[in-house]
Amino acid sequence: MDVSRSTVNIAVAQIVSKVAGLVGTVLFARILGPEKLGTYFIFQASLGILTIFTDFGISGALVKRLSEEDSSEAVFGTAVVLVTGLVLATSVIVSTVLNWSDIQPYSKFTNVLVVGLFLREYRILLINSLRGELRVSVTAPLEALQKIAWLILGFLFVTLESEAISLVYALLAGNGLVILISVFLSDAPIRRPTKTAAISLIDYAKYNIVGFVEGHLRQWTDTLLIGAIVGQSAVGAYEIAWRIASSVMIFPAAIQISVLPQISSWDTKDEKQLIEDLIPQSLFGSFALVIPSFFGVVLLSGEIITQLFGDSYLAASVPLIILMFGKIISAVEMVLKSLLSGLDKPDLRAKAVVIGLVLNILLNVVFISAFGILGAAVATTLSVSLTAGITWWLSQPLINLRFPRTEFVYSVIASTVMLLILFILTEYIPMDTWYGVAMMIFVGAIIYITVILLPQKTRRAVLWYT
């Protein structure tokens, strides 16, 4: 598998996916308003949290086991059976609790929540089977297709009924479409489940579950707590900030997806030098576009939110800056996460995650109660920083881990130059129009790319991905 080519292919598809998601969020934010949009985000958060119990790290273990040289043909079929059992058990419990308690707005989504759990989990399982087969590039268009389907169907459904449930139906339909296509694309053999395959999956998943749980709780804990403590309108504003910040993680996510199976394959062949050479390059690619995005948001956060989503979401401007800073750290952590998983060391990853997970929940409860959505952004960023630091420390004894310091400094310098020039241009470009903001973003991108390509070292690093 060509890591650099896979990374670029995934990044292109994720750009399409992020654009579709952002266009949909902008469109539906203006049509539905903060409260109804917040209700939809709460449904998404509930689905994300419940996935912890329907997966337990099995889908992640599937990538690892399928990518190994001596992979058993029974692995995929065993994973399907294990996940199906977990989804059924979780669905029964969720249905019983919600029907008995009548908790709003969750109870009115009981039936679609159960359907959503099945569709989401099978989609993840099939996508990960393709990744385990080292066909990472094939999965990228499927992820983009899910977002495009959500955008198109969501618009059609919302025009018929301007309610949050319309977006829920569009989300389920998009997952179903990806499942149908993935079934035809996957080459993973479906054999009778075996005890050996189950033990192999569970043995990896019992450590991988910690990282899996951390990822879902980090993404959705603050959303659910904001909904419970502050209200659904605040959820709408915070999720806008979160999604804008997450939009810059296209390349880091593409790198994380690409390097994990490759590291796993090299590790089984004991080709440690190849892994050591890959990590610095992956780290540079991961943070190279996130750093200038943070600098740009420092200057333009308020204008981006008001021009895209409207004045009712302006409260998200400061949380956006804080979350964007956290994404720089997340970009580094994502590579380290793939490193530990690829080296079959999920137990080490688990140690860092447990600390970060507990801190994330505690800080969110305290900070949201005191500062609302601003506190949620601070809590999330602090917990990510600690987790990344511990993960780096645990990774060092495994390989000769090198951080690309020179490239990092060049990226900061290029971002600073970009920020200063953009600040001057605010006197000449109208910032109260969408095209003015778009022009500033475009000019900023040109400035950063030009400056970052001047040094030979960073230019070689960028060309590695072409």
C-alpha positions as MATLAB code, in Angstrom:
seq = 'MDVSRSTVNIAVAQIVSKVAGLVGTVLFARILGPEKLGTYFIFQASLGILTIFTDFGISGALVKRLSEEDSSEAVFGTAVVLVTGLVLATSVIVSTVLNWSDIQPYSKFTNVLVVGLFLREYRILLINSLRGELRVSVTAPLEALQKIAWLILGFLFVTLESEAISLVYALLAGNGLVILISVFLSDAPIRRPTKTAAISLIDYAKYNIVGFVEGHLRQWTDTLLIGAIVGQSAVGAYEIAWRIASSVMIFPAAIQISVLPQISSWDTKDEKQLIEDLIPQSLFGSFALVIPSFFGVVLLSGEIITQLFGDSYLAASVPLIILMFGKIISAVEMVLKSLLSGLDKPDLRAKAVVIGLVLNILLNVVFISAFGILGAAVATTLSVSLTAGITWWLSQPLINLRFPRTEFVYSVIASTVMLLILFILTEYIPMDTWYGVAMMIFVGAIIYITVILLPQKTRRAVLWYT';
ca = [
       0.000    0.000    0.000;
       1.321    3.443   -0.976;
       0.815    5.511    2.195;
       1.392    8.900    0.568;
      -1.000    8.190   -2.316;
      -3.643    6.733    0.004;
      -3.353    9.774    2.254;
      -3.913   12.174   -0.649;
      -6.839   10.132   -1.998;
      -8.476   10.028    1.404;
      -7.833   13.725    1.948;
      -9.513   14.626   -1.363;
     -12.544   12.512   -0.517;
     -12.679   13.964    2.980;
     -12.577   17.481    1.562;
     -15.690   16.594   -0.423;
     -17.202   15.077    2.713;
     -16.364   18.086    4.895;
     -17.646   20.544    2.292;
     -20.918   18.623    2.031;
     -21.190   18.491    5.822;
     -20.390   22.190    6.205;
     -22.832   23.232    3.474;
     -25.515   21.117    5.116;
     -24.791   22.534    8.560;
     -24.902   26.112    7.244;
     -28.127   25.446    5.348;
     -29.921   23.624    8.148;
     -28.677   26.062   10.810;
     -30.443   28.882    8.988;
     -33.606   26.853    8.260;
     -34.076   25.138   11.622;
     -32.452   27.578   14.070;
     -30.280   26.763   17.118;
     -32.877   24.816   19.141;
     -34.049   22.366   16.454;
     -30.523   21.943   15.134;
     -29.403   21.331   18.715;
     -31.988   18.559   19.002;
     -30.502   16.841   15.953;
     -26.995   17.191   17.386;
     -28.210   15.601   20.627;
     -29.502   12.628   18.592;
     -26.095   12.337   16.921;
     -24.370   12.547   20.300;
     -26.622    9.833   21.730;
     -25.857    7.606   18.749;
     -22.135    8.257   19.190;
     -22.137    7.475   22.908;
     -24.211    4.305   22.492;
     -21.801    3.077   19.801;
     -19.363    2.509   22.660;
     -21.585   -0.318   23.896;
     -22.426   -1.699   20.449;
     -18.806   -1.944   19.354;
     -16.474   -2.297   22.342;
     -13.484   -1.802   20.051;
     -14.291   -4.798   17.820;
     -14.348   -2.763   14.596;
     -10.911   -1.312   15.378;
      -9.577   -4.779   16.177;
     -10.901   -5.937   12.806;
      -8.571   -3.515   10.976;
      -5.576   -4.830   12.895;
      -6.354   -8.526   12.489;
      -7.275   -8.366    8.793;
      -4.098   -6.411    7.987;
      -1.832   -9.058    9.519;
       0.038  -11.522    7.341;
      -1.526  -14.597    8.977;
      -5.072  -13.237    9.171;
      -7.754  -15.897    9.681;
     -10.584  -16.126    7.140;
     -13.039  -16.398   10.046;
     -12.143  -12.978   11.466;
     -14.718  -10.919    9.575;
     -17.627  -13.312   10.169;
     -16.734  -13.511   13.846;
     -16.647   -9.724   14.118;
     -20.107   -9.469   12.532;
     -21.571  -11.943   15.036;
     -19.950  -10.243   18.029;
     -21.135   -6.780   16.986;
     -24.657   -7.986   16.183;
     -24.987   -9.426   19.676;
     -23.788   -6.173   21.237;
     -26.182   -4.070   19.137;
     -29.142   -6.291   20.017;
     -28.391   -6.156   23.744;
     -27.870   -2.393   23.713;
     -31.051   -1.817   21.690;
     -33.188   -3.773   24.153;
     -31.791   -1.849   27.123;
     -32.115    1.556   25.433;
     -35.678    0.890   24.278;
     -36.717   -0.294   27.734;
     -35.161    2.655   29.558;
     -36.457    5.346   27.216;
     -39.986    3.928   26.984;
     -40.141    3.669   30.765;
     -38.588    7.026   31.663;
     -39.965    9.272   28.865;
     -36.811   11.442   28.874;
     -37.073   14.267   26.328;
     -35.926   14.820   23.633;
     -34.529   11.253   23.670;
     -37.758    9.275   24.087;
     -39.328   10.573   20.873;
     -36.297    9.188   18.990;
     -36.388    5.684   20.530;
     -37.262    3.685   17.410;
     -35.015    5.591   15.002;
     -32.213    5.452   17.588;
     -32.333    1.654   17.567;
     -32.354    1.548   13.750;
     -29.507    4.073   13.753;
     -27.402    1.862   16.015;
     -27.648   -1.085   13.599;
     -26.951    1.013   10.505;
     -24.060    2.937   12.060;
     -22.341   -0.145   13.441;
     -22.595   -2.197   10.244;
     -21.343    0.762    8.225;
     -18.295    1.116   10.496;
     -17.669   -2.632   10.397;
     -17.722   -2.814    6.599;
     -15.582    0.297    6.180;
     -13.009   -1.119    8.595;
     -12.971   -4.448    6.785;
     -11.891   -2.592    3.635;
      -9.202   -0.761    5.605;
      -7.971   -4.038    7.045;
      -7.618   -5.347    3.498;
      -5.253   -2.378    2.871;
      -7.829   -0.891    0.485;
      -7.921    2.375    2.368;
      -8.439    4.506   -0.736;
     -11.677    2.653   -1.495;
     -13.213    3.735    1.806;
     -12.708    7.462    1.219;
     -15.389    7.931   -1.471;
     -17.830    5.932    0.663;
     -17.391    8.317    3.595;
     -17.945   11.261    1.255;
     -21.018    9.605   -0.241;
     -22.607    9.313    3.205;
     -22.289   13.065    3.757;
     -23.535   13.950    0.283;
     -26.565   11.704    0.751;
     -27.268   13.370    4.111;
     -27.073   16.817    2.514;
     -29.337   16.050   -0.450;
     -31.883   13.935    1.404;
     -31.792   16.269    4.397;
     -32.696   19.227    2.206;
     -35.553   17.294    0.596;
     -36.900   16.082    3.949;
     -36.564   19.492    5.633;
     -38.532   21.159    2.848;
     -41.329   18.680    3.587;
     -41.078   18.990    7.378;
     -38.943   21.633    9.042;
     -38.048   19.522   12.072;
     -34.964   17.810   13.503;
     -36.392   14.364   12.664;
     -35.958   15.152    8.958;
     -32.182   15.311    9.375;
     -32.289   12.096   11.413;
     -34.004   10.243    8.564;
     -31.431   11.621    6.102;
     -28.592   10.412    8.357;
     -30.018    6.887    8.525;
     -30.570    6.754    4.767;
     -26.958    7.816    4.112;
     -25.650    5.048    6.371;
     -27.858    2.504    4.623;
     -26.566    3.527    1.204;
     -22.929    3.108    2.274;
     -23.689   -0.332    3.715;
     -25.193   -1.550    0.436;
     -22.192   -0.421   -1.609;
     -19.631   -1.693    0.943;
     -21.128   -5.180    0.858;
     -20.339   -5.440   -2.848;
     -16.846   -3.944   -2.489;
     -15.554   -5.956    0.451;
     -13.455   -9.062   -0.300;
     -13.326  -10.179    3.314;
     -14.551  -13.796    3.409;
     -17.553  -14.495    5.621;
     -16.770  -17.796    7.282;
     -18.345  -19.500   10.255;
     -17.266  -17.718   13.459;
     -14.583  -19.496   15.457;
     -13.521  -19.334   19.064;
      -9.926  -18.625   18.013;
     -10.944  -15.635   15.890;
     -13.177  -14.322   18.669;
     -10.369  -14.563   21.231;
      -7.985  -12.814   18.806;
     -10.423   -9.928   18.249;
     -11.340   -9.572   21.908;
      -7.689   -9.777   22.969;
      -6.950   -6.673   20.896;
     -10.306   -4.992   21.530;
     -10.012   -5.169   25.317;
      -7.256   -2.550   25.091;
      -8.487   -0.851   21.932;
     -11.861   -0.235   23.597;
     -10.284    2.385   25.835;
      -9.121    4.472   22.886;
     -12.422    3.827   21.127;
     -14.394    4.994   24.158;
     -12.152    8.023   24.581;
     -12.683    9.107   20.994;
     -16.462    8.924   21.243;
     -16.690   10.463   24.705;
     -14.324   13.280   23.732;
     -16.499   14.067   20.733;
     -19.911   13.773   22.362;
     -19.619   14.158   26.162;
     -19.479   17.939   26.025;
     -22.484   18.025   23.670;
     -24.663   15.928   25.987;
     -23.541   17.839   29.087;
     -24.209   21.202   27.431;
     -27.690   19.976   26.501;
     -28.354   18.847   30.072;
     -26.801   21.835   31.874;
     -27.255   24.797   29.504;
     -29.886   23.851   26.898;
     -30.462   22.750   23.303;
     -29.791   26.196   21.791;
     -26.327   26.191   23.387;
     -25.736   22.754   21.876;
     -26.463   24.209   18.444;
     -23.922   27.027   18.919;
     -21.208   24.779   20.382;
     -21.580   22.139   17.681;
     -21.160   24.843   15.045;
     -17.791   25.745   16.619;
     -16.829   22.080   16.931;
     -17.656   21.299   13.320;
     -15.790   24.284   11.950;
     -12.735   23.287   13.995;
     -13.076   19.656   12.910;
     -13.173   20.677    9.251;
      -9.408   21.348    9.357;
      -8.701   17.768   10.436;
      -9.125   16.345    6.951;
      -5.458   15.628    6.339;
      -4.691   14.438    9.904;
      -7.606   12.003    9.684;
      -6.458   10.797    6.262;
      -2.946   10.211    7.601;
      -4.232    8.369   10.661;
      -6.347    6.049    8.511;
      -3.513    5.392    6.048;
      -0.591    4.775    8.388;
      -2.244    2.366   10.858;
      -2.522   -0.679    8.553;
       0.867    0.127    6.999;
       2.596    0.307   10.397;
       0.859   -2.921   11.376;
       2.095   -4.637    8.201;
       5.661   -3.374    8.671;
       5.629   -4.336   12.341;
       4.789   -7.960   11.542;
       7.795   -7.965    9.159;
      10.021   -6.287   11.786;
      10.783   -3.341    9.468;
      11.212   -0.819   12.277;
      13.336    1.649   10.305;
      10.534    2.189    7.803;
       8.181    3.012   10.671;
      10.689    5.423   12.247;
      11.053    7.267    8.938;
       7.300    7.408    8.397;
       6.336    9.015   11.738;
       8.087   12.443   11.346;
       6.702   12.787    7.836;
       3.234   11.860    9.070;
       3.453   14.346   11.947;
       4.380   17.189    9.602;
       1.558   16.347    7.220;
      -0.825   16.128   10.148;
      -0.193   19.592   11.615;
       0.919   21.496    8.474;
      -2.567   22.771    7.623;
      -3.985   22.908   11.155;
      -1.506   25.517   12.442;
      -2.370   28.206    9.841;
      -6.063   27.435   10.378;
      -5.677   28.318   14.059;
      -3.931   31.599   13.232;
      -6.644   32.438   10.717;
      -9.451   31.710   13.171;
      -7.856   33.974   15.777;
      -8.440   36.834   13.355;
     -11.664   35.784   11.625;
     -13.692   33.568   14.012;
     -16.525   36.047   14.559;
     -16.832   36.905   10.872;
     -16.788   33.250    9.794;
     -19.619   32.331   12.151;
     -21.866   35.336   11.508;
     -21.484   35.276    7.734;
     -22.032   31.536    7.421;
     -24.510   30.732   10.169;
     -25.989   34.039   11.325;
     -25.793   36.269   14.391;
     -27.690   33.763   16.575;
     -24.568   31.559   16.637;
     -22.065   34.324   17.478;
     -21.543   32.900   20.989;
     -19.480   30.156   19.340;
     -16.700   32.524   18.174;
     -14.414   32.317   21.243;
     -14.956   28.568   21.793;
     -14.001   28.131   18.138;
     -10.578   29.706   18.752;
      -9.936   27.464   21.761;
     -11.094   24.321   19.967;
      -8.944   25.168   16.949;
      -5.853   25.395   19.176;
      -6.718   21.972   20.550;
      -6.828   20.587   17.019;
      -3.090   21.274   16.625;
      -2.449   18.934   19.540;
      -5.027   16.457   18.274;
      -3.233   16.345   14.911;
      -0.094   15.065   16.647;
      -2.005   12.702   18.897;
      -3.796   11.058   15.972;
      -0.488    9.914   14.475;
       0.693    8.580   17.832;
      -2.590    6.721   18.253;
      -2.041    4.950   14.937;
       1.559    4.202   15.920;
       0.634    2.413   19.148;
      -2.247    0.562   17.500;
      -0.091   -0.479   14.542;
       2.643   -1.744   16.872;
       0.014   -3.867   18.658;
       0.396   -1.851   21.867;
      -3.189   -0.838   22.679;
      -2.434   -1.405   26.375;
      -0.037    1.550   26.352;
      -2.554    3.719   24.537;
      -5.118    2.717   27.156;
      -3.019    4.129   30.004;
      -2.955    7.608   28.478;
      -6.584    7.451   27.452;
      -7.939    6.514   30.878;
      -6.312    9.568   32.462;
      -7.460   11.866   29.654;
     -10.957   10.397   29.691;
     -11.507   10.908   33.408;
     -10.078   14.417   33.191;
     -12.272   15.244   30.185;
     -15.488   14.271   31.956;
     -14.600   15.985   35.239;
     -13.409   19.184   33.596;
     -16.464   19.339   31.350;
     -18.857   19.026   34.282;
     -17.072   21.749   36.256;
     -16.280   24.131   33.394;
     -19.642   23.858   31.625;
     -21.456   24.550   34.887;
     -19.303   27.649   35.416;
     -18.681   28.984   31.895;
     -21.125   27.268   29.520;
     -19.877   26.419   26.021;
     -16.634   28.341   26.612;
     -15.877   26.002   29.508;
     -16.579   22.975   27.323;
     -13.994   24.150   24.780;
     -11.362   24.730   27.491;
     -12.028   21.358   29.153;
     -11.772   19.461   25.881;
      -8.520   21.179   24.890;
      -6.889   20.570   28.281;
      -7.764   16.873   28.286;
      -6.491   16.420   24.713;
      -3.197   18.095   25.626;
      -2.599   15.816   28.591;
      -3.511   12.670   26.655;
      -1.191   13.604   23.781;
       1.710   14.274   26.156;
       1.352   10.950   27.927;
       0.959    9.090   24.607;
       4.205   10.610   23.306;
       6.035    9.626   26.491;
       4.784    6.040   26.250;
       5.702    5.785   22.549;
       9.342    6.821   22.950;
      10.721    3.469   24.225;
       9.175    1.568   21.296;
      10.951    3.282   18.395;
      13.304    6.164   17.744;
      10.501    8.723   17.854;
      11.427   12.024   16.183;
       9.352   15.203   16.144;
       9.823   17.375   13.017;
      10.868   20.512   14.963;
      12.250   22.422   11.989;
       9.108   21.896    9.935;
       6.959   22.881   12.923;
       8.860   26.163   13.374;
       8.605   26.921    9.649;
       4.864   26.320    9.804;
       4.465   28.723   12.743;
       6.561   31.369   10.979;
       4.559   31.022    7.759;
       1.315   31.263    9.746;
       2.523   34.380   11.544;
       3.415   36.056    8.229;
      -0.027   35.133    6.929;
      -1.741   36.568   10.032;
       0.106   39.890    9.851;
      -0.687   40.392    6.171;
      -4.350   39.468    6.685;
      -4.590   41.886    9.604;
      -3.417   44.680    7.318;
      -5.871   43.612    4.618;
      -8.839   43.926    7.007;
      -8.575   47.680    6.415;
      -9.235   47.190    2.702;
     -11.446   44.079    2.396;
     -15.078   44.335    3.643;
     -15.453   41.893    6.532;
     -19.231   42.264    6.851;
     -19.887   40.218    3.699;
     -19.461   36.527    2.957;
     -17.355   37.198   -0.117;
     -15.015   39.396    1.928;
     -14.448   36.579    4.427;
     -14.006   34.079    1.587;
     -11.452   36.368   -0.056;
      -9.492   36.643    3.191;
      -9.417   32.843    3.587;
      -8.289   32.392   -0.016;
      -5.563   35.046    0.252;
      -4.413   33.580    3.569;
      -4.086   30.121    2.030;
      -2.010   31.480   -0.857;
       0.303   33.368    1.507;
       0.837   30.373    3.790;
       1.476   27.912    0.959;
       3.943   30.305   -0.670;
       5.920   30.896    2.525;
       5.925   27.267    3.701;
       7.303   26.102    0.335;
      10.272   28.486    0.420;
      12.564   26.350    2.661;
      13.891   23.264    0.889;
      13.205   20.990    3.835;
       9.496   21.750    4.042;
       9.210   21.733    0.267;
      10.561   18.163    0.168;
       8.169   17.175    2.947;
       5.193   18.557    1.012;
       6.279   16.901   -2.240;
       6.390   13.537   -0.453;
       2.577   13.536   -0.531;
       2.349   14.163   -4.282;
];
